[in-house]
Amino acid sequence: MTEIRDTVILGSGCAGLTAAIYTGRAGLNPLVLEGHEPGGQLSITTLVENFPGWPDGIQGPALIDNMKQQAARFGATFQQAQLAKVDLDVHPFRLQTSAGEICTRTLIVASGASARWLGIPSEQALIGHGVSSCATCDGFFFRGKEIAVVGGGDSAMEEALFLTRFATKVTLLHRRDAFRASKIMLERAIAHPNIVLRTNTVVEEVLGVEEKDVKGLRLRDVTNGQESILPVSGLFLGIGHVPNTKMLAGQVDLDEDGYIRTRDNVLTTHNGSLVHGVFACGDVQDRRYRQAITAAGTGCMAALEVEKFLEERGH
Ligand code: NAP
């Protein structure tokens, strides 16, 4: 007989780890499936300046590591596995994971969101050969080179600023002339001597597919259709994220972009009715705030819902 767990948490970012701290502290021995990006988005970011309690900021990976240690102290266990399949109609839920079958009374979905790509063939062909979505992972390879970053939000600003540590020039390309980024981040980028902002510009092609190495970008000015070549050695995407919900399609309600629709913030639904015992938290259900602190907050809420759910059923 497979052991029936009280709770399993999908994802090990800020939301999943907060849920693990709370459910661990409640004595529920949570199992965290770490997913394909262990630690989530914070683990590939740099300085986090707005997480309360760290007046001088804290490095994203260090913050995640602290949370993981805190969860482990309360009995959370971690498995490097991903959910392949689950049938939410049968309770307790049976999860098919890359590490085998798991049975659980409750499920916390904290699978987050992953980097979005432009989706053009030349970009896809050159991922890992000069095209990247992670400045902190790959910036080092561009020491002394000229590169480009695409996007107009905080991620793009953060990437561009971080990449100035290595690159001699960073061209920030944005498809509109208005920015989504916060004022403080945009001002920092504008003020940086090695960052050049180019608005109303889209990437039509990444050059260098034959050579298997980025040689430049073919750009188009959207106001007049004029094309130009920007010689760069690297391209970084900072154009947002897509929620990791493929494995739940058809079992919980998703919005048009794949985010989990919730009721009362963390309760999941299917065809408008509650899916009892399944709770969603963090970026996988949040298209509006998407902050580390809000992810942590909803992780806490999901954990409290799990406690209430199990208590009501006498567990
Ligand atoms: P975002 O705010 O959604 O911005 C995505 C940007 O990429 C937008 O400017 C968008 O253009 C552009 N974009 C999207 N798809 C594109 C495409 N196919 N081609 C070209 N451009 C495309 O995402 P984000 O920057 O990742 O930020 C997400 C959240 O995390 C935000 O709440 C942000 O404040 C937060 N964050 C905070 C920090 C920080 O405070 N240090 C750092 C990173 C992220 P349009 O504007 O035209 O839609």
XYZ file of C-alpha atoms and ligand atoms in Angstrom:
363
model
C 0.000 0.000 0.000
C 1.301 3.455 -0.910
C 1.548 5.713 2.138
C -1.052 8.504 2.127
C 0.538 11.864 2.818
C -1.267 14.804 4.378
C 0.095 17.278 1.887
C 2.307 17.526 -1.170
C 3.591 20.848 -2.471
C 4.336 21.291 -6.152
C 7.148 23.792 -6.531
C 9.986 25.087 -4.378
C 9.914 28.830 -4.973
C 8.871 31.450 -2.488
C 5.215 30.300 -2.372
C 5.942 26.568 -2.102
C 8.593 27.032 0.581
C 6.381 29.296 2.666
C 3.614 26.692 2.413
C 6.200 24.086 3.485
C 7.211 26.162 6.544
C 3.594 26.533 7.651
C 2.434 22.971 6.956
C 5.675 21.664 8.452
C 5.142 23.674 11.599
C 1.588 22.303 11.753
C 3.072 18.792 11.896
C 1.894 17.748 8.413
C 5.310 16.524 7.172
C 4.973 18.196 3.761
C 6.700 16.712 0.752
C 7.965 19.351 -1.667
C 8.395 18.321 -5.298
C 11.074 20.754 -6.375
C 10.060 20.932 -10.033
C 12.161 21.694 -13.086
C 13.414 25.028 -11.733
C 14.264 24.338 -8.056
C 13.991 27.497 -5.983
C 11.891 29.213 -8.635
C 12.527 32.663 -10.037
C 14.284 34.003 -6.936
C 17.007 31.430 -7.361
C 18.069 33.046 -10.644
C 17.778 36.641 -9.552
C 20.285 38.945 -7.890
C 19.664 41.407 -5.089
C 16.124 41.416 -3.680
C 15.630 44.863 -2.216
C 11.944 44.779 -1.355
C 11.478 41.654 0.755
C 10.617 42.986 4.227
C 13.127 42.266 6.946
C 16.278 42.749 4.852
C 17.114 46.456 5.091
C 20.207 46.070 2.887
C 18.548 43.571 0.535
C 19.389 39.890 0.205
C 20.544 37.824 -2.771
C 17.636 35.809 -4.223
C 19.380 32.408 -3.946
C 20.296 33.133 -0.301
C 16.700 34.049 0.508
C 15.472 30.803 -1.040
C 18.138 28.802 0.744
C 17.089 30.328 4.084
C 13.448 29.439 3.428
C 14.385 25.889 2.508
C 16.399 25.443 5.690
C 13.520 26.895 7.697
C 11.052 24.466 6.101
C 13.403 21.510 6.654
C 13.713 22.450 10.329
C 9.958 21.869 10.646
C 10.070 18.476 8.943
C 9.543 19.307 5.265
C 11.202 16.889 2.869
C 12.277 17.642 -0.664
C 12.297 15.517 -3.762
C 13.862 16.464 -7.091
C 10.811 15.448 -9.067
C 8.089 16.893 -11.244
C 4.438 16.061 -11.534
C 3.681 14.153 -14.712
C -0.012 13.370 -14.163
C -2.674 13.635 -11.502
C -6.341 12.674 -11.362
C -8.065 15.195 -9.114
C -11.427 13.377 -9.338
C -10.219 10.577 -7.054
C -9.476 11.359 -3.397
C -6.845 10.869 -1.908
C -5.075 12.167 -5.013
C -2.649 9.909 -6.828
C 0.246 11.823 -8.325
C 2.400 10.304 -11.041
C 5.766 11.975 -10.702
C 9.147 11.585 -12.346
C 10.171 9.766 -9.107
C 7.191 7.438 -8.814
C 3.626 7.465 -7.464
C 2.597 9.544 -4.446
C -0.734 9.522 -2.637
C -1.893 12.639 -0.806
C -4.975 14.084 0.868
C -4.154 17.645 -0.167
C -2.168 19.300 -2.894
C -0.645 22.765 -2.899
C 0.124 23.968 -6.411
C 3.021 26.414 -6.271
C 4.560 25.570 -9.632
C 5.164 29.220 -10.522
C 5.877 30.610 -13.931
C 8.774 30.205 -16.381
C 10.502 32.636 -18.693
C 8.670 33.630 -21.855
C 10.474 33.502 -25.205
C 9.805 35.505 -28.349
C 9.133 32.244 -30.152
C 10.900 33.092 -33.430
C 12.821 30.122 -34.932
C 16.270 31.775 -34.912
C 15.884 32.634 -31.204
C 14.881 29.069 -30.373
C 17.792 27.676 -32.404
C 20.309 29.804 -30.498
C 19.159 29.241 -26.905
C 22.336 28.395 -25.026
C 24.449 29.754 -27.904
C 24.163 33.425 -27.077
C 20.411 33.596 -26.410
C 19.376 33.414 -22.759
C 16.550 34.297 -20.391
C 18.751 34.346 -17.304
C 21.232 37.181 -16.907
C 22.522 35.900 -13.581
C 23.190 32.456 -15.067
C 24.783 33.497 -18.350
C 25.938 37.123 -18.002
C 29.461 36.016 -17.191
C 29.965 34.715 -20.753
C 29.594 38.208 -22.191
C 32.481 39.949 -20.520
C 33.762 42.753 -22.775
C 31.015 42.198 -25.376
C 27.987 44.102 -26.630
C 24.602 42.577 -25.996
C 20.873 43.304 -26.180
C 18.017 42.821 -23.743
C 14.362 42.672 -24.825
C 11.510 43.905 -22.617
C 10.024 46.947 -20.970
C 9.272 45.684 -17.462
C 11.266 45.395 -14.252
C 12.852 42.093 -15.316
C 14.336 43.678 -18.436
C 15.641 46.669 -16.444
C 17.118 44.385 -13.817
C 18.771 42.186 -16.455
C 20.161 45.177 -18.357
C 21.602 46.722 -15.190
C 23.081 43.424 -14.045
C 24.621 42.750 -17.455
C 26.548 46.037 -17.394
C 28.879 44.242 -14.961
C 30.123 42.207 -17.899
C 29.083 43.765 -21.198
C 30.602 46.979 -22.513
C 27.258 48.061 -23.973
C 23.691 46.873 -23.366
C 20.977 47.877 -25.831
C 17.540 47.608 -24.271
C 14.905 46.913 -26.930
C 11.249 47.535 -26.200
C 8.314 47.104 -28.548
C 6.459 50.222 -27.368
C 7.489 53.700 -26.216
C 5.861 53.401 -22.778
C 7.472 51.215 -20.134
C 5.855 48.842 -17.667
C 8.876 48.969 -15.363
C 8.724 50.777 -12.025
C 9.982 54.365 -12.074
C 13.031 53.616 -9.929
C 14.226 50.737 -12.153
C 13.598 52.650 -15.379
C 15.461 55.684 -14.067
C 18.437 53.542 -13.098
C 18.572 52.055 -16.600
C 18.236 55.446 -18.292
C 20.970 56.925 -16.096
C 23.449 54.114 -16.787
C 26.154 55.218 -19.241
C 26.464 51.734 -20.787
C 22.748 51.180 -21.415
C 21.090 52.453 -24.585
C 17.282 52.349 -24.772
C 15.638 51.697 -28.143
C 11.865 51.876 -28.123
C 9.276 50.882 -30.752
C 11.656 48.157 -31.833
C 11.107 44.424 -32.300
C 13.506 41.571 -33.034
C 12.730 39.993 -36.402
C 15.647 37.558 -36.473
C 18.649 36.529 -34.430
C 21.632 36.269 -36.758
C 24.161 33.463 -36.407
C 22.097 30.274 -36.709
C 24.575 28.771 -39.205
C 27.549 29.660 -37.002
C 25.689 28.456 -33.861
C 26.648 31.724 -32.182
C 24.793 35.029 -31.973
C 26.260 37.526 -34.452
C 23.615 40.218 -34.336
C 19.928 41.046 -34.525
C 17.731 42.090 -37.408
C 15.449 44.707 -35.905
C 12.310 46.445 -37.146
C 11.127 49.885 -36.123
C 7.370 49.406 -35.643
C 6.583 53.060 -36.366
C 7.956 53.076 -39.942
C 8.737 49.424 -40.713
C 12.424 50.201 -41.260
C 14.813 47.326 -40.640
C 18.329 47.552 -39.256
C 21.097 45.271 -38.011
C 22.384 45.509 -34.451
C 25.711 43.713 -34.089
C 25.653 41.998 -30.670
C 27.112 38.793 -29.236
C 24.198 38.012 -26.967
C 20.457 38.378 -26.580
C 18.672 38.252 -23.219
C 14.899 37.989 -22.923
C 13.189 39.813 -20.084
C 9.643 39.650 -21.429
C 7.769 38.085 -18.559
C 6.701 34.589 -17.691
C 4.151 31.875 -18.470
C 2.496 29.876 -15.672
C 3.458 26.220 -15.252
C 0.019 24.631 -15.393
C 0.135 22.267 -18.379
C -0.073 19.202 -16.132
C -3.337 20.487 -14.612
C -5.134 21.463 -17.817
C -8.677 20.109 -17.807
C -8.627 19.489 -14.045
C -8.691 23.006 -12.624
C -9.989 26.219 -14.194
C -7.302 28.170 -16.036
C -7.619 31.656 -17.512
C -6.835 32.471 -21.149
C -3.089 32.690 -20.422
C -2.972 29.493 -18.363
C -3.009 31.015 -14.855
C -5.036 29.041 -12.295
C -8.307 30.756 -11.481
C -8.905 30.733 -7.745
C -11.786 31.550 -5.454
C -10.950 33.382 -2.200
C -7.352 33.650 -3.480
C -6.094 30.081 -3.083
C -9.079 27.739 -3.500
C -9.005 26.062 -6.894
C -12.074 25.393 -8.985
C -13.083 23.212 -11.909
C -16.041 24.155 -14.088
C -16.720 26.771 -11.445
C -17.034 24.264 -8.549
C -14.418 23.879 -5.825
C -11.776 21.187 -6.236
C -11.691 20.067 -2.612
C -8.207 19.627 -1.211
C -6.330 21.474 -3.971
C -4.965 24.955 -3.318
C -2.929 27.233 -5.554
C -0.484 29.914 -4.474
C 2.234 32.142 -5.875
C 2.778 33.144 -9.483
C 0.886 30.168 -10.894
C -2.348 31.906 -9.849
C -1.248 35.545 -9.737
C -1.027 37.583 -12.894
C -1.412 40.882 -11.079
C 1.158 41.259 -8.285
C 3.809 38.573 -8.927
C 6.054 39.636 -6.077
C 8.130 37.438 -3.776
C 6.238 38.731 -0.778
C 2.789 38.140 -2.295
C 3.867 34.647 -3.344
C 4.978 33.998 0.229
C 1.691 35.424 1.504
C -0.472 33.164 -0.634
C 1.794 30.214 0.258
C 0.910 30.862 3.883
C -2.795 31.115 3.009
C -2.741 27.826 1.087
C -1.064 26.115 4.045
C -3.708 27.409 6.460
C -6.427 26.155 4.093
C -4.772 22.737 4.040
C -4.768 22.633 7.856
C -8.445 23.616 7.948
C -9.363 21.072 5.264
C -7.631 18.198 7.074
C -8.975 19.227 10.470
C -12.558 19.344 9.170
C -12.114 15.789 7.908
C -10.673 14.539 11.176
C -7.040 14.100 10.107
P 6.125 42.315 -17.157
O 5.993 43.418 -16.158
O 4.924 41.569 -17.607
O 6.855 42.933 -18.420
C 7.084 42.178 -19.572
C 7.618 43.107 -20.649
O 7.974 42.327 -21.788
C 6.614 44.151 -21.081
O 7.251 45.376 -21.254
C 6.101 43.593 -22.407
O 5.775 44.577 -23.339
C 7.300 42.841 -22.927
N 6.902 41.717 -23.784
C 6.053 40.696 -23.482
N 5.962 39.833 -24.512
C 6.763 40.331 -25.486
C 7.083 39.888 -26.785
N 6.592 38.746 -27.298
N 7.940 40.636 -27.513
C 8.469 41.783 -27.005
N 8.213 42.246 -25.775
C 7.362 41.520 -25.018
O 7.136 41.185 -16.639
P 8.445 41.312 -15.723
O 9.284 42.439 -16.132
O 9.019 39.940 -15.716
O 7.868 41.629 -14.277
C 6.922 40.752 -13.660
C 6.649 41.198 -12.230
O 7.805 40.994 -11.424
C 6.299 42.666 -12.123
O 5.312 42.808 -11.135
C 7.584 43.304 -11.688
O 7.392 44.485 -10.937
C 8.209 42.203 -10.838
N 9.669 42.326 -10.815
C 10.231 43.162 -9.891
C 11.597 43.339 -9.854
C 12.193 44.268 -8.845
O 11.477 44.994 -8.195
N 13.492 44.270 -8.661
C 12.420 42.668 -10.765
C 11.834 41.831 -11.716
C 10.452 41.683 -11.744
P 4.467 45.491 -23.173
O 4.817 46.468 -22.092
O 4.302 46.103 -24.507
O 3.368 44.553 -22.805
